[in-house]
Coordinates of C-alpha atoms and ligand atoms in Angstrom, one line a residue:
X1 CA 41.5 167.7 89.2
X2 CA 43.7 164.7 90.0
X3 CA 43.0 161.3 88.4
X4 CA 41.9 159.9 91.8
X5 CA 39.3 162.7 92.2
X6 CA 37.9 162.1 88.7
X7 CA 37.7 158.4 89.5
X8 CA 35.8 159.1 92.7
X9 CA 33.2 161.1 90.9
X10 CA 32.3 158.1 88.8
X11 CA 30.9 155.1 90.6
X12 CA 32.4 151.6 90.1
X13 CA 35.0 152.8 87.4
X14 CA 32.2 152.9 84.8
X15 CA 31.7 155.8 82.4
X16 CA 28.3 155.6 80.8
X17 CA 27.6 156.7 77.2
X18 CA 24.1 157.0 75.9
X19 CA 23.1 158.3 72.5
X20 CA 20.0 157.4 70.5
X21 CA 20.9 156.5 66.9
X22 CA 18.8 158.6 64.6
X23 CA 17.5 157.5 61.2
X24 CA 15.9 159.9 58.9
X25 CA 15.3 159.5 55.2
X26 CA 12.6 159.9 52.6
X27 CA 11.1 157.3 50.3
X28 CA 10.1 159.2 47.1
X29 CA 7.7 157.8 44.6
X30 CA 8.6 159.4 41.2
X31 CA 7.6 158.2 37.8
X32 CA 10.2 158.8 35.1
X33 CA 13.0 159.6 37.6
X34 CA 15.7 159.8 34.9
X35 CA 13.5 161.9 32.6
X36 CA 13.2 164.8 35.0
X37 CA 16.2 167.1 34.5
X38 CA 15.0 170.0 36.5
X39 CA 16.5 170.3 40.0
X40 CA 13.3 171.6 41.4
X41 CA 11.3 168.6 40.4
X42 CA 13.9 166.0 40.9
X43 CA 15.1 165.6 44.6
X44 CA 17.7 163.1 43.4
X45 CA 19.6 165.8 41.6
X46 CA 19.4 168.0 44.7
X47 CA 21.1 165.3 46.8
X48 CA 23.8 164.6 44.2
X49 CA 24.8 168.2 43.6
X50 CA 28.5 168.7 44.3
X51 CA 29.2 165.2 45.5
X52 CA 31.2 162.5 43.7
X53 CA 28.9 159.5 42.9
X54 CA 29.7 155.8 42.6
X55 CA 26.7 154.4 40.7
X56 CA 26.3 150.6 40.8
X57 CA 23.8 149.2 38.4
X58 CA 22.5 145.7 38.1
X59 CA 23.8 144.3 34.8
X60 CA 20.4 143.4 33.5
X61 CA 19.0 146.8 34.4
X62 CA 22.0 148.4 32.6
X63 CA 21.1 146.4 29.4
X64 CA 17.6 148.0 29.4
X65 CA 18.1 151.4 31.0
X66 CA 21.9 152.0 30.9
X67 CA 21.9 154.7 28.2
X68 CA 19.1 156.6 29.9
X69 CA 20.9 156.4 33.3
X70 CA 24.3 157.5 32.0
X71 CA 22.8 160.3 29.9
X72 CA 20.8 161.6 32.9
X73 CA 23.9 161.9 35.2
X74 CA 26.1 163.3 32.4
X75 CA 23.6 165.8 31.1
X76 CA 23.1 167.1 34.6
X77 CA 26.8 167.7 35.1
X78 CA 27.3 165.0 37.8
X79 CA 30.8 163.7 38.7
X80 CA 30.4 160.0 38.7
X81 CA 31.8 156.5 38.0
X82 CA 29.5 153.7 37.0
X83 CA 29.9 150.0 37.7
X84 CA 27.8 147.1 36.4
X85 CA 27.1 144.4 39.0
X86 CA 26.3 140.8 38.2
X87 CA 23.6 140.5 40.8
X88 CA 22.9 136.9 41.8
X89 CA 22.5 135.1 45.2
X90 CA 25.8 133.3 44.3
X91 CA 27.5 136.7 44.1
X92 CA 25.8 138.2 47.1
X93 CA 29.0 137.6 49.1
X94 CA 31.8 139.4 51.0
X95 CA 34.0 139.1 47.8
X96 CA 31.5 141.2 45.9
X97 CA 31.5 143.8 48.7
X98 CA 35.3 143.9 48.8
X99 CA 35.5 144.3 45.0
X100 CA 33.2 147.3 45.2
X101 CA 35.2 148.8 48.1
X102 CA 38.4 148.2 46.2
X103 CA 37.1 150.0 43.1
X104 CA 35.8 152.8 45.2
X105 CA 39.2 153.3 46.9
X106 CA 41.0 153.3 43.6
X107 CA 38.6 155.9 42.3
X108 CA 39.2 158.1 45.4
X109 CA 35.7 157.9 46.7
X110 CA 35.5 160.1 49.8
X111 CA 33.5 160.0 53.0
X112 CA 31.0 162.5 51.5
X113 CA 30.7 160.8 48.1
X114 CA 27.5 158.9 47.5
X115 CA 27.0 155.2 46.6
X116 CA 23.9 154.9 44.4
X117 CA 22.5 151.4 44.0
X118 CA 20.2 150.8 41.0
X119 CA 18.7 147.3 40.8
X120 CA 16.8 144.6 42.7
X121 CA 17.1 143.5 46.3
X122 CA 20.4 141.8 45.7
X123 CA 22.0 145.0 44.4
X124 CA 20.6 147.1 47.2
X125 CA 21.9 144.7 49.8
X126 CA 25.4 144.4 48.4
X127 CA 25.9 148.1 47.7
X128 CA 24.3 149.1 51.1
X129 CA 26.7 146.7 52.9
X130 CA 29.7 148.2 51.0
X131 CA 28.6 151.7 51.8
X132 CA 28.1 150.9 55.4
X133 CA 31.7 149.8 55.9
X134 CA 33.6 151.9 53.3
X135 CA 35.5 154.6 55.3
X136 CA 33.3 153.4 58.2
X137 CA 30.2 154.9 56.5
X138 CA 29.6 156.6 53.2
X139 CA 26.1 157.8 52.2
X140 CA 24.1 155.7 49.9
X141 CA 20.9 156.1 47.8
X142 CA 18.6 153.2 46.9
X143 CA 16.8 153.1 43.5
X144 CA 15.0 149.8 43.4
X145 CA 14.0 148.3 40.0
X146 CA 12.0 145.3 41.0
X147 CA 8.7 144.9 42.9
X148 CA 10.5 143.2 45.8
X149 CA 13.0 146.1 45.8
X150 CA 10.2 148.7 45.9
X151 CA 8.0 147.2 48.5
X152 CA 10.6 145.5 50.7
X153 CA 14.4 145.8 50.3
X154 CA 14.2 149.4 49.3
X155 CA 12.1 150.8 52.2
X156 CA 14.0 149.5 55.3
X157 CA 17.5 149.9 56.7
X158 CA 18.8 146.3 56.5
X159 CA 21.8 145.5 54.4
X160 CA 23.3 142.1 54.1
X161 CA 25.1 139.3 52.2
X162 CA 25.0 135.5 52.2
X163 CA 27.7 133.7 54.2
X164 CA 28.5 130.1 53.6
X165 CA 25.2 128.4 53.0
X166 CA 23.3 130.9 55.1
X167 CA 21.2 133.6 53.6
X168 CA 21.7 137.3 54.7
X169 CA 23.8 136.0 57.6
X170 CA 26.2 139.0 57.6
X171 CA 24.8 142.4 57.6
X172 CA 23.8 145.5 59.5
X173 CA 21.3 148.3 59.8
X174 CA 22.4 151.2 57.7
X175 CA 19.8 153.9 56.8
X176 CA 20.1 155.3 53.3
X177 CA 20.3 158.9 52.4
X178 CA 17.1 158.5 50.4
X179 CA 15.1 156.0 48.4
X180 CA 13.6 156.7 44.9
X181 CA 10.9 154.4 43.7
X182 CA 10.2 154.6 40.0
X183 CA 7.6 152.1 38.9
X184 CA 8.5 152.7 35.2
X185 CA 11.4 150.3 35.7
X186 CA 9.0 147.4 36.3
X187 CA 7.9 147.1 32.7
X188 CA 11.0 145.1 31.7
X189 CA 10.6 142.5 34.5
X190 CA 10.2 138.8 33.5
X191 CA 7.2 136.8 34.6
X192 CA 9.4 135.1 37.2
X193 CA 10.4 138.5 38.9
X194 CA 6.7 139.6 38.8
X195 CA 5.7 136.4 40.5
X196 CA 8.3 137.0 43.2
X197 CA 6.9 140.5 43.7
X198 CA 3.4 139.2 43.9
X199 CA 4.3 136.8 46.7
X200 CA 5.9 139.6 48.8
X201 CA 2.7 141.7 48.1
X202 CA 0.6 138.8 49.4
X203 CA 2.9 138.4 52.4
X204 CA 2.2 142.0 53.6
X205 CA -1.5 141.9 52.7
X206 CA -2.1 138.6 54.6
X207 CA -0.7 139.9 57.9
X208 CA -1.7 143.6 57.6
X209 CA -4.4 144.6 55.2
X210 CA -7.4 142.6 53.8
X211 CA -8.2 145.4 51.4
X212 CA -4.8 144.9 49.7
X213 CA -5.4 141.2 49.6
X214 CA -8.7 141.7 47.7
X215 CA -7.0 144.2 45.4
X216 CA -4.3 141.5 44.6
X217 CA -7.0 138.9 44.1
X218 CA -8.8 141.1 41.6
X219 CA -5.8 142.6 39.7
X220 CA -2.9 140.2 40.0
X221 CA -3.4 139.3 36.3
X222 CA -2.6 142.8 35.3
X223 CA 0.8 142.5 36.9
X224 CA 1.3 139.0 35.4
X225 CA 0.5 140.4 31.9
X226 CA 2.9 143.4 32.4
X227 CA -0.1 145.7 32.3
X228 CA 1.1 148.3 34.7
X229 CA -1.7 150.7 35.4
X230 CA -3.3 152.9 38.1
X231 CA -4.5 149.8 40.0
X232 CA -1.1 148.0 40.0
X233 CA 0.6 151.3 41.0
X234 CA -1.9 151.6 43.9
X235 CA -1.2 148.0 45.1
X236 CA 2.6 148.5 45.1
X237 CA 2.3 151.9 46.8
X238 CA 0.0 150.5 49.5
X239 CA 2.3 147.6 50.1
X240 CA 5.4 149.8 50.5
X241 CA 3.5 152.1 52.8
X242 CA 2.3 149.2 55.0
X243 CA 5.8 147.9 55.2
X244 CA 7.3 151.3 56.1
X245 CA 4.6 151.7 58.8
X246 CA 5.4 148.3 60.2
X247 CA 9.3 148.7 60.1
X248 CA 9.6 152.3 61.4
X249 CA 8.1 151.3 64.8
X250 CA 11.4 149.4 65.4
X251 CA 13.9 150.0 62.6
X252 CA 16.8 148.3 64.4
X253 CA 14.7 145.2 65.3
X254 CA 15.1 145.3 69.1
X255 CA 12.0 143.1 69.2
X256 CA 12.4 139.9 67.1
X257 CA 8.7 139.1 67.1
X258 CA 8.1 140.6 63.7
X259 CA 4.9 140.1 61.6
X260 CA 6.9 141.0 58.5
X261 CA 8.8 137.7 58.9
X262 CA 5.7 136.0 57.7
X263 CA 6.8 133.8 54.7
X264 CA 10.4 134.0 55.8
X265 CA 10.8 131.1 58.2
X266 CA 10.9 128.1 55.8
X267 CA 12.0 130.2 52.8
X268 CA 15.7 130.4 53.6
X269 CA 15.9 126.6 53.6
X270 CA 13.9 126.3 50.4
X271 CA 16.3 128.8 48.7
X272 CA 19.4 127.2 50.0
X273 CA 18.5 123.5 49.4
X274 CA 17.6 124.3 45.8
X275 CA 21.0 126.1 45.5
X276 CA 19.0 129.2 44.7
X277 CA 17.1 127.7 41.8
X278 CA 14.0 128.8 43.8
X279 CA 14.3 132.6 43.8
X280 CA 13.6 134.5 47.1
X281 CA 10.1 135.7 46.2
X282 CA 8.9 132.3 45.0
X283 CA 10.4 130.7 48.2
X284 CA 8.3 133.2 50.2
X285 CA 5.2 132.0 48.2
X286 CA 5.9 128.4 49.2
X287 CA 6.5 129.4 52.8
X288 CA 3.1 131.2 52.8
X289 CA 1.5 127.9 51.7
X290 CA 3.2 125.9 54.3
X291 CA 2.6 128.4 57.1
X292 CA -1.1 128.8 56.1
X293 CA -1.6 125.0 56.1
X294 CA -0.1 124.8 59.6
X295 CA -2.4 127.6 60.8
X296 CA -5.4 125.9 59.3
X297 CA -4.6 122.5 60.9
X298 CA -4.0 124.3 64.2
X299 CA -7.6 125.7 63.8
X300 CA -6.2 129.2 63.8
X301 CA -7.3 129.9 60.2
X302 CA -10.7 129.1 58.7
X303 CA -11.2 126.6 55.9
X304 CA -12.6 129.5 53.7
X305 CA -9.5 131.7 54.3
X306 CA -7.1 128.8 53.7
X307 CA -8.9 127.8 50.5
X308 CA -8.7 131.4 49.3
X309 CA -5.0 131.7 49.9
X310 CA -4.3 128.3 48.3
X311 CA -6.3 129.1 45.2
X312 CA -4.7 132.6 44.7
X313 CA -1.2 131.1 45.0
X314 CA -2.1 128.2 42.7
X315 CA -3.4 130.7 40.1
X316 CA -0.2 132.7 40.3
X317 CA 1.9 129.6 40.2
X318 CA 5.6 129.0 40.1
X319 CA 8.2 129.3 37.3
X320 CA 9.0 125.6 37.5
X321 CA 7.8 122.4 39.1
X322 CA 10.4 122.7 41.8
X323 CA 11.6 119.7 43.8
X324 CA 11.1 120.7 47.5
X325 CA 13.1 119.5 50.6
X326 CA 11.7 116.9 52.9
X327 CA 9.7 117.9 56.0
X328 CA 12.6 116.7 58.2
X329 CA 15.0 119.0 56.5
X330 CA 12.7 122.0 56.8
X331 CA 12.2 121.1 60.5
X332 CA 15.9 120.9 61.1
X333 CA 16.4 124.3 59.5
X334 CA 14.3 125.9 62.2
X335 CA 17.3 125.6 64.6
X336 CA 19.1 128.3 62.6
X337 CA 16.0 130.4 62.5
X338 CA 15.8 130.2 66.3
X339 CA 19.4 131.3 66.6
X340 CA 18.6 134.3 64.3
X341 CA 15.6 135.2 66.4
X342 CA 17.5 135.0 69.7
X343 CA 16.2 131.6 70.8
X344 CA 12.5 131.8 69.8
X345 CA 11.0 130.4 66.6
X346 CA 8.4 133.3 66.3
X347 CA 6.7 131.5 63.4
X348 CA 4.2 133.9 62.0
X349 CA 0.8 132.3 61.2
X350 CA -2.2 134.0 59.6
X351 CA -5.3 134.1 61.8
X352 CA -7.5 135.4 59.0
X353 CA -6.9 137.4 55.9
X354 CA -5.2 140.6 57.1
X355 CA -4.0 139.5 60.5
X356 CA -1.3 137.2 61.9
X357 CA 0.1 135.9 65.1
X358 CA 3.1 134.1 66.5
X359 CA 3.7 130.5 67.6
X360 CA 6.8 128.8 69.0
X361 CA 5.4 125.4 68.4
X362 CA 5.7 123.6 65.1
X363 CA 6.2 119.9 64.8
X364 CA 7.8 117.9 62.0
X365 CA 4.3 116.2 61.5
X366 CA 2.7 119.6 60.9
X367 CA 5.3 120.4 58.3
X368 CA 4.9 117.0 56.8
X369 CA 1.1 117.4 56.5
X370 CA 1.6 120.8 54.8
X371 CA 4.2 119.4 52.4
X372 CA 2.0 116.4 51.5
X373 CA -0.9 118.7 50.9
X374 CA 1.0 121.2 48.6
X375 CA 2.8 118.4 46.7
X376 CA -0.6 116.7 46.0
X377 CA -1.6 119.9 44.2
X378 CA 0.8 119.0 41.4
X379 CA 2.6 122.4 41.8
X380 CA 5.8 120.8 43.0
X381 CA 7.8 117.6 42.8
X382 CA 8.0 115.2 45.7
X383 CA 11.4 114.6 47.0
Ligands
LIG1 N1 17.4 144.2 52.9 C1 16.2 143.9 53.0 O1 15.4 144.4 53.8 C2 15.6 142.9 52.0 C3 14.2 142.8 51.9 C4 13.7 141.9 51.0 C5 14.5 141.2 50.2 N2 15.9 141.3 50.3 C6 16.8 140.6 49.4 O2 16.5 140.9 48.1 C7 16.8 139.8 47.2 C8 15.6 139.6 46.3 O3 15.4 140.8 45.6 P1 14.8 140.8 44.1 O4 13.7 139.8 44.0 O5 14.7 142.2 43.7 O6 16.0 140.0 43.3 P2 17.3 140.5 42.4 O7 18.0 141.6 42.9 O8 18.0 139.2 42.1 O9 16.5 140.8 41.0 C9 15.8 139.8 40.3 C10 16.3 139.7 38.9 O10 15.7 140.7 38.1 C11 16.7 141.4 37.4 N3 16.2 142.8 37.3 C12 16.2 143.8 38.3 N4 15.5 144.8 37.9 C13 15.1 144.6 36.6 C14 14.3 145.3 35.7 N5 13.8 146.5 36.0 N6 14.0 144.7 34.5 C15 14.5 143.5 34.2 N7 15.2 142.8 35.0 C16 15.5 143.3 36.2 C17 18.0 141.2 38.1 O11 19.1 141.3 37.3 C18 17.8 139.8 38.6 O12 18.1 138.8 37.6 C19 17.1 138.6 48.1 O13 18.5 138.5 48.2 C20 16.6 139.1 49.5 O14 17.3 138.5 50.5 C21 16.4 142.2 51.2
LIG2 ZN1 11.5 138.8 51.4

């Protein structure tokens, strides 16, 4: 066939390509992951078999579990290199990603090797981002070690890093090969990390499931006292399942009206203005307070439900009496949120415990009333 004939067959000089991108991975819940050395009972070993591994472990996790992790991979005959990562918001940058890629290249990591991330949300995000660009794409496995990691960062497909002063500004959607949730890691978390986890648990409960909310209300003290038991296990499992259900409807976020963004509209500004002194989870807790107050004042949320949310958050508390930004600064930060959500604010407000809705209207006065109210509670410093 001549070129002119080929051209004639296709209208308007356009060749159309259509392929649906498939994502398929399992989220395993396994207690004592690194104590199970039998290939039949440990699907992690099955996946690793015959592949070179680049294992990236959060430095703090390495201090507590490093020996156990190294022994597990050595005893099971895996071919691996292990790298310790200083995971902080300050280091969640493109430089950390490049350093990882550089190390992987020097160690001859191939396209079919596997990145394994072991740590909190920061480690999962940095390693996932590196794996997504290394040799265009290299498989990666997530092993979260915080509550936030297990119920949130671990279950989805988003990877990302901070850019300039903006949180998670650069990133992508990169499905992992698998996720392994082992709640025995949680026993070494500090009170601050547990609080962060509790606020992400409350986030999902408030918009999706009243029964989870009441479980948290009854048993949050168990978590705060590092008493991990059947009840806390159930809460964490339920929260992860709810998030998976919510995310898998639209993994690649073609719809930017997302209920799971509850608690994540004012939180980036709170984190950034405090220069990350306020950790992600606690910023989500403050955002939930602000959003719930706005919902209450708009007559969308009853007084009883607002009082319940406020009193639960006050009992969980915060690691410090943080100094919060002014209402005007929070209001201005909404511009960037609108850019991120393709022009609409899509602020998620709770209607009642277990259900939420969206609004595009939020005034500086509403934010100011909310800030006045929460600062009067003595939990925070006025700015
Ligand atoms: N990609 C996503 O979908 C997604 C979802 C939610 C959150 N995130 C991101 O995750 C980050 C927050 O995650 P995080 O709260 O897990 O923070 P993190 O990764 O900073 O971990 C919190 C702290 O706990 C330490 N740590 C981790 N595991 C530990 C353990 N088992 N014992 C003792 N210490 C341990 C870490 O060293 C760190 O100091 C934020 O950057 C957020 O943007 C991403
Ligand atoms: Zn979050």
